[in-house]
Short mmCIF file of C-alpha atoms in Angstrom, two decimals:
data_model
loop_
_atom_site.label_atom_id
_atom_site.label_comp_id
_atom_site.label_asym_id
_atom_site.label_seq_id
_atom_site.Cartn_x
_atom_site.Cartn_y
_atom_site.Cartn_z
CA MET A 128 -12.18 43.19 -14.98
CA ARG A 129 -10.50 40.99 -12.40
CA ASN A 130 -8.80 42.22 -9.21
CA GLU A 131 -6.68 39.42 -7.78
CA ALA A 132 -5.65 39.79 -4.14
CA SER A 133 -2.48 37.73 -4.68
CA PHE A 134 0.95 39.15 -5.49
CA ARG A 135 1.06 37.49 -8.91
CA PRO A 136 -0.04 40.60 -10.86
CA VAL A 137 2.40 42.76 -8.89
CA LEU A 138 5.33 40.42 -9.53
CA MET A 139 4.45 40.09 -13.21
CA SER A 140 4.22 43.87 -13.47
CA GLY A 141 7.69 44.12 -11.91
CA LEU A 142 9.06 41.66 -14.46
CA GLY A 143 7.51 43.70 -17.26
CA VAL A 144 9.11 46.89 -15.93
CA THR A 145 12.48 45.10 -15.82
CA PHE A 146 12.20 44.15 -19.50
CA LEU A 147 11.26 47.73 -20.38
CA SER A 148 14.21 49.08 -18.36
CA PHE A 149 16.57 47.08 -20.55
CA LEU A 150 14.70 48.48 -23.56
CA ASP A 151 15.23 52.02 -22.23
CA ALA A 152 19.00 51.57 -22.07
CA CYS A 153 19.12 50.17 -25.62
CA MET A 154 16.91 52.95 -26.95
CA LYS A 155 19.09 55.65 -25.42
CA VAL A 156 21.83 54.48 -27.80
CA ILE A 157 19.41 54.51 -30.75
CA SER A 158 17.78 57.83 -29.81
CA GLU A 159 21.12 59.65 -29.56
CA THR A 160 22.16 58.38 -33.00
CA TYR A 161 19.12 58.61 -35.29
CA PRO A 162 16.23 61.04 -35.97
CA LEU A 163 13.24 60.61 -33.67
CA THR A 164 10.96 59.09 -36.31
CA GLN A 165 13.60 56.52 -37.28
CA ALA A 166 14.23 55.63 -33.63
CA VAL A 167 10.51 55.03 -33.02
CA THR A 168 10.28 52.99 -36.25
CA LEU A 169 13.21 50.79 -35.20
CA ARG A 170 11.57 50.30 -31.81
CA TYR A 171 8.22 49.14 -33.16
CA GLY A 172 9.63 47.36 -36.20
CA GLY A 173 11.43 44.97 -33.87
CA GLY A 174 8.42 44.83 -31.58
CA ALA A 175 6.05 43.99 -34.43
CA LEU A 176 8.35 41.21 -35.63
CA PHE A 177 8.37 39.44 -32.26
CA ALA A 178 4.69 40.18 -31.60
CA VAL A 179 3.66 38.56 -34.89
CA ALA A 180 5.79 35.50 -34.13
CA ILE A 181 4.22 35.09 -30.69
CA TYR A 182 0.70 35.68 -32.03
CA LEU A 183 1.15 32.98 -34.68
CA PHE A 184 2.76 30.59 -32.17
CA PHE A 185 -0.32 30.77 -29.95
CA GLY A 186 -2.57 30.21 -32.95
CA GLY A 187 -4.17 33.63 -33.05
CA GLY A 188 -6.85 33.96 -35.67
CA ARG A 189 -8.00 37.03 -37.53
CA PRO A 190 -8.76 39.83 -35.01
CA SER A 191 -12.23 41.32 -35.09
CA LEU A 192 -12.79 44.79 -36.52
CA ALA A 193 -13.81 46.00 -33.06
CA ALA A 194 -10.53 44.76 -31.59
CA MET A 195 -8.60 46.45 -34.39
CA ARG A 196 -10.35 49.77 -33.75
CA ARG A 197 -9.69 49.60 -30.00
CA ASN A 198 -6.03 48.76 -30.43
CA ALA A 199 -5.47 51.24 -33.26
CA LEU A 200 -6.52 54.06 -30.92
CA ARG A 201 -4.24 52.81 -28.16
CA ALA A 202 -1.38 52.38 -30.65
CA LEU A 203 -1.52 56.12 -31.41
CA ILE A 204 -1.10 56.80 -27.70
CA VAL A 205 1.74 54.25 -27.52
CA VAL A 206 3.55 56.05 -30.37
CA ALA A 207 3.11 59.38 -28.57
CA THR A 208 4.53 57.80 -25.41
CA ALA A 209 7.56 56.48 -27.27
CA ALA A 210 8.19 59.75 -29.11
CA CYS A 211 8.12 61.73 -25.85
CA PHE A 212 10.29 59.23 -24.00
CA PHE A 213 12.93 58.86 -26.71
CA THR A 214 13.14 62.65 -26.93
CA ALA A 215 13.63 62.81 -23.17
CA ILE A 216 16.36 60.17 -22.93
CA ALA A 217 18.20 61.70 -25.90
CA ARG A 218 18.32 65.10 -24.16
CA LEU A 219 18.50 64.20 -20.45
CA PRO A 220 20.54 61.77 -18.34
CA LEU A 221 18.78 58.39 -18.30
CA VAL A 222 18.05 58.37 -14.56
CA GLU A 223 16.63 61.91 -14.69
CA ALA A 224 14.32 61.11 -17.61
CA ILE A 225 13.13 57.93 -15.88
CA THR A 226 12.54 59.81 -12.62
CA LEU A 227 10.29 62.38 -14.28
CA THR A 228 8.15 59.63 -15.79
CA PHE A 229 7.50 58.35 -12.25
CA LEU A 230 4.48 60.64 -12.18
CA ALA A 231 2.75 58.03 -14.35
CA PRO A 232 1.38 55.90 -11.46
CA LEU A 233 -0.23 58.98 -9.91
CA LEU A 234 -1.77 59.83 -13.27
CA MET A 235 -2.93 56.22 -13.58
CA ALA A 236 -4.95 56.69 -10.41
CA LEU A 237 -6.66 59.78 -11.83
CA LEU A 238 -7.24 58.29 -15.26
CA GLY A 239 -8.39 55.03 -13.67
CA ARG A 240 -11.06 57.05 -11.90
CA LEU A 241 -12.13 58.90 -15.07
CA ILE A 242 -12.06 55.94 -17.46
CA LEU A 243 -12.48 52.80 -15.33
CA LYS A 244 -14.44 54.38 -12.46
CA GLU A 245 -11.87 53.11 -9.94
CA GLN A 246 -11.94 54.94 -6.63
CA VAL A 247 -9.45 57.74 -5.91
CA GLY A 248 -9.19 58.99 -2.34
CA ILE A 249 -7.78 62.08 -0.67
CA PRO A 250 -4.36 60.39 -0.18
CA ALA A 251 -4.00 60.04 -3.95
CA LEU A 252 -4.73 63.73 -4.46
CA VAL A 253 -2.20 64.67 -1.77
CA ALA A 254 0.33 62.36 -3.41
CA ILE A 255 -0.16 64.09 -6.75
CA LEU A 256 0.70 67.43 -5.19
CA VAL A 257 3.80 66.00 -3.49
CA GLY A 258 4.84 64.33 -6.72
CA PHE A 259 4.51 67.65 -8.52
CA VAL A 260 6.85 69.18 -5.93
CA GLY A 261 9.31 66.42 -6.80
CA VAL A 262 9.20 67.45 -10.44
CA ILE A 263 9.86 71.07 -9.44
CA VAL A 264 12.89 69.94 -7.44
CA ILE A 265 14.34 68.14 -10.45
CA ALA A 266 13.64 71.14 -12.69
CA ARG A 267 15.34 73.38 -10.13
CA GLY A 268 18.37 71.10 -10.25
CA GLN A 269 18.53 71.58 -14.01
CA GLU A 270 18.41 75.35 -13.58
CA MET A 271 21.29 75.12 -11.08
CA GLY A 272 23.23 73.30 -13.80
CA GLU A 273 25.04 70.72 -11.65
CA THR A 274 25.86 68.57 -14.66
CA HIS A 275 24.04 70.10 -17.64
CA GLY A 276 21.92 73.10 -18.53
CA PHE A 277 18.18 73.47 -18.16
CA ASP A 278 16.42 71.58 -20.96
CA LEU A 279 12.76 72.57 -21.16
CA VAL A 280 12.10 70.32 -24.17
CA GLY A 281 13.55 67.30 -22.40
CA LEU A 282 11.62 68.09 -19.23
CA LEU A 283 8.28 68.51 -21.03
CA ALA A 284 8.93 65.39 -23.12
CA ALA A 285 9.44 63.30 -19.98
CA LEU A 286 6.25 64.68 -18.41
CA GLY A 287 4.35 64.07 -21.65
CA CYS A 288 5.63 60.52 -21.62
CA ALA A 289 4.28 60.05 -18.07
CA PHE A 290 0.81 61.17 -19.14
CA PHE A 291 0.62 59.11 -22.33
CA TYR A 292 2.09 56.03 -20.62
CA ALA A 293 -0.49 56.26 -17.83
CA LEU A 294 -3.28 56.63 -20.39
CA SER A 295 -2.03 53.65 -22.41
CA MET A 296 -1.87 51.43 -19.29
CA VAL A 297 -5.39 52.37 -18.19
CA LEU A 298 -6.74 51.73 -21.70
CA MET A 299 -4.91 48.39 -21.78
CA ARG A 300 -6.62 47.37 -18.53
CA GLN A 301 -9.94 48.36 -20.07
CA GLN A 302 -9.20 46.36 -23.23
CA THR A 303 -8.29 43.19 -21.34
CA ALA A 304 -11.99 42.74 -20.59
CA GLN A 305 -12.54 42.18 -24.33
CA ASP A 306 -9.22 41.18 -25.95
CA SER A 307 -6.65 38.55 -25.03
CA THR A 308 -3.19 39.57 -23.84
CA VAL A 309 -1.56 38.21 -27.00
CA THR A 310 -4.03 40.07 -29.23
CA ILE A 311 -3.39 43.38 -27.47
CA VAL A 312 0.38 43.04 -27.78
CA PHE A 313 0.15 41.92 -31.42
CA LEU A 314 -2.16 44.70 -32.61
CA SER A 315 -0.54 47.48 -30.56
CA ASN A 316 2.94 46.77 -31.93
CA CYS A 317 1.81 46.28 -35.52
CA PHE A 318 -0.37 49.39 -35.62
CA ALA A 319 2.35 51.48 -33.96
CA PHE A 320 4.86 50.33 -36.59
CA LEU A 321 2.47 51.05 -39.48
CA PHE A 322 1.63 54.50 -38.10
CA VAL A 323 5.23 55.64 -37.70
CA LEU A 324 6.89 53.98 -40.71
CA PRO A 325 5.83 56.59 -43.33
CA THR A 326 7.30 59.40 -41.20
CA ALA A 327 10.74 57.73 -41.11
CA VAL A 328 11.15 57.13 -44.85
CA TRP A 329 12.08 60.73 -45.68
CA ASN A 330 15.06 61.04 -43.33
CA TRP A 331 16.19 57.44 -42.93
CA GLN A 332 19.87 57.00 -42.14
CA PRO A 333 21.98 53.86 -42.75
CA VAL A 334 21.96 51.46 -39.78
CA PRO A 335 25.15 49.46 -39.04
CA PRO A 336 24.90 45.76 -38.02
CA LEU A 337 25.45 46.49 -34.31
CA HIS A 338 22.50 48.86 -34.20
CA TRP A 339 20.31 46.32 -36.01
CA LEU A 340 21.17 43.88 -33.21
CA ILE A 341 20.26 46.52 -30.63
CA ALA A 342 16.98 47.16 -32.46
CA GLY A 343 16.28 43.42 -32.37
CA ALA A 344 16.96 43.34 -28.64
CA VAL A 345 14.63 46.32 -28.23
CA GLY A 346 11.87 44.42 -30.02
CA LEU A 347 12.37 41.36 -27.80
CA PHE A 348 12.48 43.36 -24.55
CA GLY A 349 9.50 45.48 -25.58
CA THR A 350 7.33 42.52 -26.55
CA CYS A 351 8.16 40.55 -23.40
CA GLY A 352 7.56 43.62 -21.23
CA HIS A 353 4.27 44.36 -22.98
CA LEU A 354 3.07 40.76 -22.50
CA CYS A 355 3.92 40.84 -18.80
CA LEU A 356 2.18 44.16 -18.24
CA ALA A 357 -0.91 43.17 -20.24
CA TRP A 358 -1.20 39.97 -18.17
CA ALA A 359 -0.77 41.91 -14.92
CA TYR A 360 -3.20 44.74 -15.74
CA ALA A 361 -5.83 42.19 -16.71
CA ARG A 362 -5.74 40.93 -13.12
CA GLY A 363 -4.80 43.86 -10.89
CA HIS A 364 -5.89 47.37 -9.93
CA ALA A 365 -4.09 49.99 -12.04
CA GLY A 366 -3.12 52.06 -8.99
CA ARG A 367 -1.74 49.03 -7.15
CA LEU A 368 0.41 47.86 -10.06
CA GLY A 369 1.76 51.31 -10.81
CA ILE A 370 4.04 51.16 -7.77
CA MET A 371 6.28 48.62 -9.56
CA GLU A 372 7.28 51.35 -12.01
CA TYR A 373 9.72 52.61 -9.38
CA THR A 374 11.94 49.55 -9.68
CA SER A 375 13.07 51.06 -12.98
CA PHE A 376 14.89 53.79 -11.01
CA ILE A 377 17.43 51.20 -9.83
CA TRP A 378 17.97 49.94 -13.36
CA ALA A 379 18.27 53.50 -14.68
CA MET A 380 20.97 54.34 -12.13
CA LEU A 381 22.91 51.15 -12.94
CA PHE A 382 22.69 51.57 -16.72
CA GLY A 383 23.34 55.30 -16.52
CA TYR A 384 26.47 54.84 -14.42
CA PHE A 385 28.03 51.76 -16.05
CA ILE A 386 27.05 52.34 -19.70
CA PHE A 387 26.65 56.10 -20.11
CA ALA A 388 28.92 57.35 -17.28
CA GLU A 389 26.04 59.36 -15.81
CA ILE A 390 25.93 60.16 -12.09
CA PRO A 391 22.54 61.28 -10.70
CA THR A 392 22.63 64.72 -9.07
CA SER A 393 21.48 65.42 -5.53
CA TRP A 394 18.49 67.31 -6.99
CA THR A 395 17.47 64.27 -9.05
CA LEU A 396 17.75 61.97 -6.03
CA ALA A 397 15.74 64.38 -3.87
CA GLY A 398 13.03 64.74 -6.52
CA ALA A 399 12.90 60.98 -7.01
CA ALA A 400 12.52 60.47 -3.25
CA LEU A 401 9.56 62.87 -3.15
CA ILE A 402 7.83 61.29 -6.15
CA MET A 403 8.35 57.72 -4.92
CA ALA A 404 7.30 58.60 -1.37
CA ALA A 405 4.14 60.22 -2.73
CA CYS A 406 3.19 57.14 -4.70
CA LEU A 407 4.01 54.74 -1.87
CA PHE A 408 1.84 56.83 0.42
CA ALA A 409 -1.04 56.82 -2.06
CA THR A 410 -0.75 53.09 -2.72
CA PHE A 411 -0.66 51.95 0.91
CA SER A 412 -3.31 54.45 1.98
CA GLN A 413 -5.53 53.06 -0.75
CA GLY A 414 -4.84 49.54 0.44
CA ARG A 415 -5.81 50.41 4.05
CA GLY A 416 -8.94 52.10 2.78
CA ARG A 417 -10.08 48.96 0.98
CA THR A 418 -9.57 46.71 3.97
CA ALA A 419 -11.23 49.05 6.46
#
């Protein structure tokens, strides 16, 4: 696995997060309207459509059985990530759900150590504890009920999303040593769609034309974001790239305010500050440790 010293992987990771932030806003509309299984199916149906088109455009041949097995396993984790996240954004304000998933970069550092054997220092462990305090602050804000009541399901769903997302990113970095970026995006989207489709058939609701357009936009944003992240994680340290996840907080505040009329509470902002500070501390401490 490559570890470029340039900022190209970081910038590409930031672009991928931007695409996924637009996806998040679109999926909040879908998640609040349809059953969870249908929302996930719409997400990966659109994603599979664009992924197949891109795979064929680049002349992708028949994937090997080994590649299919690797990506089928990761697709299950991707579906779990989506199910948790769509549950969270349907039950919580967008910026609050996004903030809770900011634990993902810290979890990437731990999982990177367990799976990829990447080094994790004391600063990363301290950051994890501080990040956990940030989550407690946000949960406390829910209990205080500044804007809405305490939602344990939404809270746990957002935290579950952080774990599964971190695991999927670490596995994607591992897979880039064997599979091309286009192959990973193609197989992940197609397998995810095939896995979730049977669960949506039983409670499928009619979809108006506007929501089909939104689902199409979701597929485009998701595929572009996935391509950018796969390219970046093939070339950069998982812990270093994870910091770009925090740019989604800005997008979440903008979309939440202008589209959903959501104003982040002081508890959410305080918790976000703790989580982001923890990850910045871990990232830059890690960087100083490598250059020492």
